Coordinates of C-alpha atoms and ligand atoms in Angstrom, one line a residue:
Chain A
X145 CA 0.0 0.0 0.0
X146 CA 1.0 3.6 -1.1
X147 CA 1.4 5.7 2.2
X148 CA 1.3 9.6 1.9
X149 CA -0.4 12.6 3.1
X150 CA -2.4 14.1 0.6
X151 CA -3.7 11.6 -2.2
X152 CA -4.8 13.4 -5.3
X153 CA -6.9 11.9 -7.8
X154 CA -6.5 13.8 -11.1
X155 CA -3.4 14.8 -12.7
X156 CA -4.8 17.7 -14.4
X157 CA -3.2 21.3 -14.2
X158 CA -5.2 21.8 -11.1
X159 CA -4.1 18.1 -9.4
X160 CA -0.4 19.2 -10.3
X161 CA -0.4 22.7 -9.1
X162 CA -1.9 21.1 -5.4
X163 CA 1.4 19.2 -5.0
X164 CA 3.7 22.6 -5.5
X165 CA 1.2 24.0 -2.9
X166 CA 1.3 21.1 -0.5
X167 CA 5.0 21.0 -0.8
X168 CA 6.0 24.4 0.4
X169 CA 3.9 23.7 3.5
X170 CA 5.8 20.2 3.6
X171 CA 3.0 17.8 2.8
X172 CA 3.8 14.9 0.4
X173 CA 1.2 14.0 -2.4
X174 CA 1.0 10.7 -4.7
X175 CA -1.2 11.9 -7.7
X176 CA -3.7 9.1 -9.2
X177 CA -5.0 9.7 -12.9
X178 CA -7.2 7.0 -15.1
X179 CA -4.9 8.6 -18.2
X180 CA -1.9 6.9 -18.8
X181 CA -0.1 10.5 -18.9
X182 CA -0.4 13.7 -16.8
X183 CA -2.1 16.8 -18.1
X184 CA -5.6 16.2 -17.9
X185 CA -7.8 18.1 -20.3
X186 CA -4.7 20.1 -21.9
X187 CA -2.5 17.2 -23.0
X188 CA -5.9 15.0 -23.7
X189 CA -8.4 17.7 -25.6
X190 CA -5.7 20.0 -26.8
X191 CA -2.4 20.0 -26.2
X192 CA -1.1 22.5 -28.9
X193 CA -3.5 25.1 -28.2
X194 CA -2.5 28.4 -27.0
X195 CA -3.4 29.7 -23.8
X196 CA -3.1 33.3 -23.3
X197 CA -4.9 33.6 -19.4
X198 CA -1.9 32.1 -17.3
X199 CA -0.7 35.1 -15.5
X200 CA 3.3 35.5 -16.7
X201 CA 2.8 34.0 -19.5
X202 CA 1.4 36.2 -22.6
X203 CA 0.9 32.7 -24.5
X204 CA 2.2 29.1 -23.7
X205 CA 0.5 26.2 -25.8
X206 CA -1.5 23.8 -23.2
X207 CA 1.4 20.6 -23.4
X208 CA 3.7 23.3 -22.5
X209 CA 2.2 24.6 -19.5
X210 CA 2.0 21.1 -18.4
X211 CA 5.4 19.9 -19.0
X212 CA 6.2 23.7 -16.7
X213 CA 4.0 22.4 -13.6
X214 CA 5.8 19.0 -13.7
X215 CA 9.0 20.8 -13.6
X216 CA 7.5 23.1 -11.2
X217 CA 6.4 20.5 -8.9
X218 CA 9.9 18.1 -9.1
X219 CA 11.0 18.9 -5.6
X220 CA 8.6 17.7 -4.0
X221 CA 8.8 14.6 -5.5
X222 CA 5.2 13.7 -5.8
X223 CA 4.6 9.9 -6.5
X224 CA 2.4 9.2 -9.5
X225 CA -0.4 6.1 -10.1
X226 CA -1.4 6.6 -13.3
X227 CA -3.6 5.0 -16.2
X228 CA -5.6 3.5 -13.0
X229 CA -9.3 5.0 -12.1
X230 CA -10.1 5.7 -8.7
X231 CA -13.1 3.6 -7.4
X232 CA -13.1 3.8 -3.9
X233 CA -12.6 6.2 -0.8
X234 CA -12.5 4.6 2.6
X235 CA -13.2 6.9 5.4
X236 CA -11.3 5.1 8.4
X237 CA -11.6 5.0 12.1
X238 CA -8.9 7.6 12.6
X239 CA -10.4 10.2 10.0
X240 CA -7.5 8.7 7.2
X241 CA -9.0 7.5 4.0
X242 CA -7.8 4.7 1.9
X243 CA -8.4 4.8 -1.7
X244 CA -8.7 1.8 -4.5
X245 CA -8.1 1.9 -8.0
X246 CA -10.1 0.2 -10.6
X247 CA -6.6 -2.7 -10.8
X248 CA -6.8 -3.0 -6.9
X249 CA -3.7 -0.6 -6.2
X250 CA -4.1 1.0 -2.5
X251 CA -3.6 4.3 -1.4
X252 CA -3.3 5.8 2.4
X253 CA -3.8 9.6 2.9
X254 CA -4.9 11.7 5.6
X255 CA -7.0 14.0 3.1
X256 CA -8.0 13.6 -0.5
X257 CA -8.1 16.1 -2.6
X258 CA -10.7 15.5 -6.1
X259 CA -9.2 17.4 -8.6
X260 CA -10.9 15.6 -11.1
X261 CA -12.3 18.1 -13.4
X262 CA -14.8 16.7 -16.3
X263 CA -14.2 13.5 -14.8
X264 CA -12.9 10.3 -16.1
X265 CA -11.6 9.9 -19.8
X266 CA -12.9 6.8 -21.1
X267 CA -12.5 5.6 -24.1
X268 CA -15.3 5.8 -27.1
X269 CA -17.3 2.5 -27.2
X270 CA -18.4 1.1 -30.2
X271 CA -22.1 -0.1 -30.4
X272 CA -21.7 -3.3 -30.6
X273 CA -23.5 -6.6 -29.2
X274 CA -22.0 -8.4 -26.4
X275 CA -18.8 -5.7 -26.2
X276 CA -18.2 -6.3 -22.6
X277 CA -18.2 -10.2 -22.5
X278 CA -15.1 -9.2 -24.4
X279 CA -13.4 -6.5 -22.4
X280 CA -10.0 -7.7 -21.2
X281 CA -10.4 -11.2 -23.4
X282 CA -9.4 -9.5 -26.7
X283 CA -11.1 -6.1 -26.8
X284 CA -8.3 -3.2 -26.1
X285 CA -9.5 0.3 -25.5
X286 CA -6.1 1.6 -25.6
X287 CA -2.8 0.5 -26.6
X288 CA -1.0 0.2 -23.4
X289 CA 1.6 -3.2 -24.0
X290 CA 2.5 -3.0 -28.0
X291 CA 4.5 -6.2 -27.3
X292 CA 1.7 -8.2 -26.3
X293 CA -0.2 -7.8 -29.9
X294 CA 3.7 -9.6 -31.2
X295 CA 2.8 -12.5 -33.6
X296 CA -1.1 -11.9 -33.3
X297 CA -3.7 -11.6 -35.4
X298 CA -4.9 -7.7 -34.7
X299 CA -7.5 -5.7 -36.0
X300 CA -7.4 -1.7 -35.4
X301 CA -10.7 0.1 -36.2
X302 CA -10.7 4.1 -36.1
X303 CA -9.7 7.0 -38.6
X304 CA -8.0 9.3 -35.8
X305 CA -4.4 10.0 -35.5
X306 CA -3.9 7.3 -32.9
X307 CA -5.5 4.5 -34.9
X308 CA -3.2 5.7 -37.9
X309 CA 0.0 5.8 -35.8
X310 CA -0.3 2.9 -33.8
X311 CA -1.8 0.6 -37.3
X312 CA 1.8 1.8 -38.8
X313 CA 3.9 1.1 -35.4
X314 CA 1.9 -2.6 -35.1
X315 CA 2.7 -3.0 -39.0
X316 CA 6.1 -5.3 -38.6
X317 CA 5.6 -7.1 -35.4
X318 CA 1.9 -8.5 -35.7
X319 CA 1.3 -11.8 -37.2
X320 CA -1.8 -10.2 -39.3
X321 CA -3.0 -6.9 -38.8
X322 CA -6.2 -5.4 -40.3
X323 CA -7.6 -1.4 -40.3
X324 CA -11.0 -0.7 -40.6
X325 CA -12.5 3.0 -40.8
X326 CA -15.7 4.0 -41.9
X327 CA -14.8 7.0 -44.4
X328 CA -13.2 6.5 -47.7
X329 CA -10.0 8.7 -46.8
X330 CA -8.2 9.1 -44.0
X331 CA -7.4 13.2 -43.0
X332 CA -5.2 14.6 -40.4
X333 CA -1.7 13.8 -41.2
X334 CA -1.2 13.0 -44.7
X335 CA 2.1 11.6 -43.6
X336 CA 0.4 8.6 -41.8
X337 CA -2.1 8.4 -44.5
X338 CA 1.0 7.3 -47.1
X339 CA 2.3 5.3 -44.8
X340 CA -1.1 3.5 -44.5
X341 CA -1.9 2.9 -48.2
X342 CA 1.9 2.0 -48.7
X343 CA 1.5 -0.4 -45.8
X344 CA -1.4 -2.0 -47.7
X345 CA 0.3 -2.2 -51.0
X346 CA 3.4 -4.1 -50.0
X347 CA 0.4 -6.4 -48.1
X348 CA 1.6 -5.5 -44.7
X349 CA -1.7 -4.3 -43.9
X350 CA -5.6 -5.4 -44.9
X351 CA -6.6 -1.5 -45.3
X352 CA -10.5 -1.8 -44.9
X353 CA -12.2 1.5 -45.9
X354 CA -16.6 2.4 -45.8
X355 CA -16.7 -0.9 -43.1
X356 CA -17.7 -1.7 -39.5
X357 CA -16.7 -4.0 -37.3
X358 CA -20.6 -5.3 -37.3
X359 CA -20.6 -8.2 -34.6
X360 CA -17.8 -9.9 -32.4
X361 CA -17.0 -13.9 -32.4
X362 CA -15.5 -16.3 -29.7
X363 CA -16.0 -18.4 -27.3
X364 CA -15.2 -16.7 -23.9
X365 CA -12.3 -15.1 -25.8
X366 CA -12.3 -12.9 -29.4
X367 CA -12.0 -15.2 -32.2
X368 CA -13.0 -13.2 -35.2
X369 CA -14.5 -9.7 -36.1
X370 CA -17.5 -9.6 -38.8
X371 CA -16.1 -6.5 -40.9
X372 CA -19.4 -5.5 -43.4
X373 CA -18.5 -2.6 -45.7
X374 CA -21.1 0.3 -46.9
X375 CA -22.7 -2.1 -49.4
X376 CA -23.5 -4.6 -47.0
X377 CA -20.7 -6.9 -47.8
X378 CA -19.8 -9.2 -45.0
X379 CA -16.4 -10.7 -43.8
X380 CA -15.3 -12.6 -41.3
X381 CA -11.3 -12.0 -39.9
X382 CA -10.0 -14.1 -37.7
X383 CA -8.6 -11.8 -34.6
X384 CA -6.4 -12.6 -31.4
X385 CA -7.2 -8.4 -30.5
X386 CA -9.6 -6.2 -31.3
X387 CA -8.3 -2.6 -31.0
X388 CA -11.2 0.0 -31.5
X389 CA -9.9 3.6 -30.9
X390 CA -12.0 6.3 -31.2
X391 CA -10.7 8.5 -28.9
X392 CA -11.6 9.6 -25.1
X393 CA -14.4 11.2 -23.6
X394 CA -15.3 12.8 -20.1
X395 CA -17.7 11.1 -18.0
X396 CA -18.1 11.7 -13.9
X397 CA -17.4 8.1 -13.6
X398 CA -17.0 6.9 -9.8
X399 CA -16.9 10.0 -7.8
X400 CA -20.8 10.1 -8.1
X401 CA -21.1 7.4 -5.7
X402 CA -18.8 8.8 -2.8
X403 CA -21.7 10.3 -0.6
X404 CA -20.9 13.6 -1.7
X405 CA -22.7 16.6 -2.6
X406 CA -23.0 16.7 -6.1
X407 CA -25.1 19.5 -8.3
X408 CA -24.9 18.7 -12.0
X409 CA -22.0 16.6 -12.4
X410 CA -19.7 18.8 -10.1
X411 CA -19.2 18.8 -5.9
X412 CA -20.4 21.7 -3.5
X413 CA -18.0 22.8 -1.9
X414 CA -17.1 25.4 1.2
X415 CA -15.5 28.5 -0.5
X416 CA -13.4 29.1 2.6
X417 CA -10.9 26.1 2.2
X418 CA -12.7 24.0 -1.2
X419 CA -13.8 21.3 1.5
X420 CA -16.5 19.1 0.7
X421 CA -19.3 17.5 2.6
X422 CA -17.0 14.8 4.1
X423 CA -14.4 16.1 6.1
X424 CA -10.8 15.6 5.0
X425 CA -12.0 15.5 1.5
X426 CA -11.7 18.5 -0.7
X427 CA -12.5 19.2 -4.1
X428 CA -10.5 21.5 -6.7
X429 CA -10.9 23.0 -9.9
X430 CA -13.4 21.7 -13.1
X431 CA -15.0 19.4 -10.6
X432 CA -16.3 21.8 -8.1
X433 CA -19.4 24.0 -7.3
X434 CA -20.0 27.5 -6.3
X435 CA -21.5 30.4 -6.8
X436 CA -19.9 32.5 -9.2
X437 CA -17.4 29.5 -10.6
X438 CA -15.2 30.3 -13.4
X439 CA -14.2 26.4 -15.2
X440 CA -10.4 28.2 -15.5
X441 CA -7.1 27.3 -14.6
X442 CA -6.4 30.2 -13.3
X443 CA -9.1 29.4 -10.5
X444 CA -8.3 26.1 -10.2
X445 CA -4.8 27.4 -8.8
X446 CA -6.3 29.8 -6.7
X447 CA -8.1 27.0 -5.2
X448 CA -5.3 24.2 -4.6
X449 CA -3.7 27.0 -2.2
X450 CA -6.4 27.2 -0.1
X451 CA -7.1 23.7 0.2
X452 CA -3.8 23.2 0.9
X453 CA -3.5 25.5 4.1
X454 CA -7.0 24.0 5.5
X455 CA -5.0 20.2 4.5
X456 CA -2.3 21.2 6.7
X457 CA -4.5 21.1 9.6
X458 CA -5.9 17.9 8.8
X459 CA -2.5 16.7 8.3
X460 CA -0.9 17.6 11.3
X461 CA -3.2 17.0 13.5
X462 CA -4.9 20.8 14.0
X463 CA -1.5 22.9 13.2
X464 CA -2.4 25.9 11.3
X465 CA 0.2 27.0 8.6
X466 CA 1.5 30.2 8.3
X467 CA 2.0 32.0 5.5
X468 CA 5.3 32.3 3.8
X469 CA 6.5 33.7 0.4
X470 CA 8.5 31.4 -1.6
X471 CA 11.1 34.5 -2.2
X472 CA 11.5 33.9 1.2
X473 CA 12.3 30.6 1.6
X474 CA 12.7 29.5 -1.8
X475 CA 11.7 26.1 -2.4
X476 CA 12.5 23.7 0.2
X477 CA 12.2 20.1 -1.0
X478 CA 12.3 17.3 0.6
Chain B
X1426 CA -35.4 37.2 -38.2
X1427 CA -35.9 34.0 -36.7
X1428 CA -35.8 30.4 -37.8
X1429 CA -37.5 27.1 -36.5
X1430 CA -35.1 24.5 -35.6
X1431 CA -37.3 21.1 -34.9
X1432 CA -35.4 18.6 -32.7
X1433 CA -36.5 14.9 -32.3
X1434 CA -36.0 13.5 -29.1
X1435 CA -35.0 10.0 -27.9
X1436 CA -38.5 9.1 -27.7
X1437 CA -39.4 10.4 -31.1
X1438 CA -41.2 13.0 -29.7
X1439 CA -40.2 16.8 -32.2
X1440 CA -40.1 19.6 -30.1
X1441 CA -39.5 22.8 -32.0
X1442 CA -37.2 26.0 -31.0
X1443 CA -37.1 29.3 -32.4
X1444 CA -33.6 30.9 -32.7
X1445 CA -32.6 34.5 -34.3
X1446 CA -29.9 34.6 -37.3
X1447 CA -28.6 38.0 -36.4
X1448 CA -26.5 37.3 -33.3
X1449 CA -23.8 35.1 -34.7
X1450 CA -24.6 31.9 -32.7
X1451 CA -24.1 28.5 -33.6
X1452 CA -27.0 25.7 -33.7
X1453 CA -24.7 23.9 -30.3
X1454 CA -25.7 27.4 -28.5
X1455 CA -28.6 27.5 -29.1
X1456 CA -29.5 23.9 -27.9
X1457 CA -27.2 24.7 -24.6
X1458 CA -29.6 27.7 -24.2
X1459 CA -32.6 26.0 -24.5
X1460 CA -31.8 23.0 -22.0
X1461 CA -30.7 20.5 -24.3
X1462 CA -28.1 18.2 -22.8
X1463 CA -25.1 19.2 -24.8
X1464 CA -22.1 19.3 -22.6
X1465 CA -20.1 21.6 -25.1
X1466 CA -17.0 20.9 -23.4
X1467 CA -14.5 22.1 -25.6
X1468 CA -17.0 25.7 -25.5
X1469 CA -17.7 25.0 -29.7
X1470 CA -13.8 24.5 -31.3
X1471 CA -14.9 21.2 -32.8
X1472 CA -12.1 19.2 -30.1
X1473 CA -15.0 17.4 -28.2
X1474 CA -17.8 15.9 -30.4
X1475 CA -20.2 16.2 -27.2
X1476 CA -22.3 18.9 -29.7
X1477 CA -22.7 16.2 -32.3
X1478 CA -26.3 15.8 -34.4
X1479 CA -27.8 14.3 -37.4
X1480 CA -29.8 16.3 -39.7
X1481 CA -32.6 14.6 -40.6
X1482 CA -33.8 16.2 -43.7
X1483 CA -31.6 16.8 -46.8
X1484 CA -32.7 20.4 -47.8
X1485 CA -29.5 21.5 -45.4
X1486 CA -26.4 21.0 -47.4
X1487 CA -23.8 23.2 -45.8
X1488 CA -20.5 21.2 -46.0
X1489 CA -18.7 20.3 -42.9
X1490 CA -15.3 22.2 -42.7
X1491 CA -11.6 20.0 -41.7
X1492 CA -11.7 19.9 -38.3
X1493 CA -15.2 19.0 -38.0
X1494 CA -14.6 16.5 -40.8
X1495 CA -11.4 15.3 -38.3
X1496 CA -13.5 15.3 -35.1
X1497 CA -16.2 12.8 -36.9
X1498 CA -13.7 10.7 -38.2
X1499 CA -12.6 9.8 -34.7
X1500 CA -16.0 8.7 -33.3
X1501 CA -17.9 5.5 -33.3
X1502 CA -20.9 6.0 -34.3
X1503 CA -21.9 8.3 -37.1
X1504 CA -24.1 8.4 -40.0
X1505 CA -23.7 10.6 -43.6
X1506 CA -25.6 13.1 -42.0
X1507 CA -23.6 13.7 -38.4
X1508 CA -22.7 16.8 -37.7
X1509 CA -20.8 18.9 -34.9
X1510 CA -23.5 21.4 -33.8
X1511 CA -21.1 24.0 -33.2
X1512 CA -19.7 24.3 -36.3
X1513 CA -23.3 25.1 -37.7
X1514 CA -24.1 28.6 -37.4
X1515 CA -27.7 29.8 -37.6
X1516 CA -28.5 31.0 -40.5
X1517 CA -31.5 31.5 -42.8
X1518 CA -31.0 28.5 -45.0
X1519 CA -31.5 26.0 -41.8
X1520 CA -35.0 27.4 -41.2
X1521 CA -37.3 24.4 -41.2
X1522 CA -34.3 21.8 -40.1
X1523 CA -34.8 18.6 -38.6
X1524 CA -32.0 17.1 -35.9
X1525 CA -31.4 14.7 -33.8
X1526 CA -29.1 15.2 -30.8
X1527 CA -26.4 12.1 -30.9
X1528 CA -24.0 13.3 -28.1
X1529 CA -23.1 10.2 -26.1
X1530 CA -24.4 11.7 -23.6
X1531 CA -28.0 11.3 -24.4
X1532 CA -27.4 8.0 -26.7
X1533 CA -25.5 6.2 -23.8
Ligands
LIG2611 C1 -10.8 23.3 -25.7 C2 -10.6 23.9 -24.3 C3 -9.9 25.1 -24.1 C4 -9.7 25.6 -22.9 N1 -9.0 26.8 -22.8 C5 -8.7 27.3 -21.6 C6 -7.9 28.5 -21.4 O1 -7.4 29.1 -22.4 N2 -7.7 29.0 -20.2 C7 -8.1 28.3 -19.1 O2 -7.9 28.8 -17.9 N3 -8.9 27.2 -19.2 C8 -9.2 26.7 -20.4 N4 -9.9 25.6 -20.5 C9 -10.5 25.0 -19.2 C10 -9.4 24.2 -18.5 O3 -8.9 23.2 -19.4 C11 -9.9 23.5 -17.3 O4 -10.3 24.5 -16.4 C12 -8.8 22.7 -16.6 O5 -8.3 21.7 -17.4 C13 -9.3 22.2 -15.3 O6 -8.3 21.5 -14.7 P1 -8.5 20.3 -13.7 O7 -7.1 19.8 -13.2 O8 -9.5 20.7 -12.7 O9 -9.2 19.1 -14.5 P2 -8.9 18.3 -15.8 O10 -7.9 18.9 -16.6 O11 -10.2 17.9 -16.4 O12 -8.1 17.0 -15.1 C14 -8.9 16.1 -14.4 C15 -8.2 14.7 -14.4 O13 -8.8 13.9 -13.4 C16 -8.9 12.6 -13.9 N5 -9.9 11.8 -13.2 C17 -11.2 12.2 -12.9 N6 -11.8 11.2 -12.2 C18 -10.9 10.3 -11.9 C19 -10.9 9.1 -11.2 N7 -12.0 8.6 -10.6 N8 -9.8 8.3 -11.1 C20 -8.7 8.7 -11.7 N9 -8.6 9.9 -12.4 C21 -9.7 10.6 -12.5 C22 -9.1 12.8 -15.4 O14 -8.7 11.6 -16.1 C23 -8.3 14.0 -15.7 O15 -7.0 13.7 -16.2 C24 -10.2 25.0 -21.7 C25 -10.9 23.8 -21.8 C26 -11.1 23.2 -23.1 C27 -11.8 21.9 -23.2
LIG2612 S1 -18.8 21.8 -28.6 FE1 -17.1 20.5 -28.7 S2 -17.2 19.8 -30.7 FE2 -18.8 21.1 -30.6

């Protein structure tokens, strides 16, 4: 079991900036995040877009400002769980919590802090019968272990960037490998594109283009995909994977069943400190509820350093922290 | 002057809206404004696909710029007519138009 004081559950901007405040007032922070990278919203929605409301910084693109706070936040040498959801929070007998992930990692804190914005990314699902009897016996959502598709028979179904770049990456260690997308013509890179058609015309790759992946196959585990193209022309292909990647979207996932007050989707909070409903548990940035909220990072900053000098008390047992400028101290790590 | 946007509902219920064409919104903010359940996350910059439609009736041609185009490619479910309701701004020509909200949201 992970033993810390403040666990954080999102890795977003707002997640990373709590560590930097927890650490000047000498609290240490493991960060959890369902992603299987830090960032949140800006490295998963739109990493190359500028930002121009960071104050110092007349323009920084999002993956920038991210990469910054990780720099930022180095010191303190948070620990990081990450492409693992949060499921559970365990209020214990001496006001700690202990927290489970969705792959049965454990957490110890002596506060929580929910930075945890739009909520979980999960992938894109396509409508298809009998999906989940599949999920973890050949159906991948993401491409997390490449060298586990070695030697296999794989088909990869999306028109995206990621389906493109991991189709030409899977290209020369896969036993078969099979694309399917639904338009005739792949956009976004055109680099990729080539690479795709030239994959399929040295026969690499069986490029299927106007299909589906109609219906799933197997016997407790994924045998073959039923691939019918616009004109309603059926094939079956044998697969060892199934790899459908159509990208990420938010949903509030697990944190609507912790007994907390939620309106809409986000968590009322106390505006003096960003505590919730349960005490020890506060809740910081996209995810939280007041009146006159503004959904910016900005604010979300604003907020960890408050949370952070109500967490102190928690943390130490009923200690309050005092104040004190960094240009004082500088940055004391530890 | 205004135009009548008629929206089918889950249930196949059509509920129709009345929205103006002289204050430079798009079709996504007008459904936000009228209750719809359109999360909008990415605030209408085509990066989210939570805005996205089908038109139901075929007098509406308008043709869907790149990064809508991109933004379709990447989901799961679309038909010939999707399109990213924020990239659809009210105009004259949609008067009369027929949609059906497909954000995941309310298809599950
Ligand atoms: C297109 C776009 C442009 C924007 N532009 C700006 C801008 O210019 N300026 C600005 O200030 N703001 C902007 N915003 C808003 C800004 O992105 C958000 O305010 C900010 O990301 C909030 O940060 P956060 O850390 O609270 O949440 P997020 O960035 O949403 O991060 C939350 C993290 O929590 C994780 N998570 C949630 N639940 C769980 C769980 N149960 N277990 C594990 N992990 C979990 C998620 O995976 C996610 O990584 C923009 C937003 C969008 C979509
Ligand atoms: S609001 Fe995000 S794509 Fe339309």
């Amino acid at each position: 079991m992970i033993h810390t004081d403040l666990c954080i559950i999102g890795a977003g901007p707002v997640g990373l900036f709590a560590v930097f405040e927890a650490g000047l007032l000498k609290m240490r922070c493991h960060v959890m995040d369902v992603l299987p990278q830090i960032g949140g919203q800006l490295s998963e929605i739109y990493p190359k877009k500028p930002i121009y409301d960071i104050p110092g910084y007349p323009v920084v693109l999002a993956q920038e400002l991210v990469d910054n706070l990780s720099k930022q936040i180095e010191p303190f040498n948070p620990t990081y769980t990450l492409g693992e959801r949060v499921e559970k929070i365990e209020r214990q007998e001496d006001e700690s919590f202990i927290l489970e992930t969705n792959e049965g990692t454990q957490c110890h804190a002596k506060a929580v802090v929910i930075a945890g914005g739009l909520g979980c990314f999960e992938p894109r699902k396509p409508a298809l019968e009998k999906l989940e009897n599949y999920e973890g016996k050949g159906i991948d959502y993401m491409v997390r272990h490449p060298e586990k598709y070695t030697n296999k028979k794989v088909v990869v179904a999306g028109g995206g960037d990621s389906a493109l770049d991991w189709t030409i990456y899977l290209a020369d260690m896969v036993e078969e490998l099979t694309l399917v997308h639904r338009g005739s013509s792949f956009r976004g890179a055109p680099d990729s594109a080539e690479k795709i058609f030239k994959l399929a015309e040295e026969g690499k790759l069986n490029l299927k283009l106007n299909s589906q992946v109609t219906a799933l196959h197997g016997n407790g585990v994924l045998k073959e995909c039923l691939i019918t193209d616009k004109a309603g022309k059926a094939e079956l292909v044998a697969s060892d994977y199934f790899v459908p990647l159509f990208g990420l979207s938010p949903k509030l996932g697990p944190i609507a069943s912790w007994n907390l007050n939620l309106d809409r989707n986000a968590i009322n909070v106390n505006v003096e400190d960003y505590s919730t409903n349960v005490p020890g548990v506060y809740a910081i940035g996209d995810i939280n509820q007041y009146p006159g909220k503004l959904k910016l990072i900005l604010s979300g900053f604003h907020e960890a350093a408050l949370m952070a000098q109500s967490a102190y008390r928690v943390v130490s047992g009923g200690k309050k922290a005092s104040l004190k400028y960094t240009t004082v101290n500088g940055i004391q790590s530890f | 002057m205004d135009i009548k946007i008629h929206i089918e509902e889950a249930d196949g219920n059509i509920n129709t809206i009345e929205a103006p064409t002289d204050m430079s919104l798009s079709l996504m903010e007008i459904l936000k404004a009228s209750d719809y359940p359109v999360a909008a996350t990415c605030g209408g910059m085509a990066l989210c696909a939570s805005c996205h439609v089908e038109v139901l009736d075929n007098t509406y041609n308008e043709e869907a710029n790149d990064a809508e185009m991109d933004m379709l490619d990447t989901l799961p479910v679309v038909s010939n007519s999707s399109r990213l309701a924020c990239q659809m701004p009210i105009t004259e020509e949609m008067d009369g138009i027929r949609i059906r909200l497909m954000a995941e949201e309310v298809t599950g």
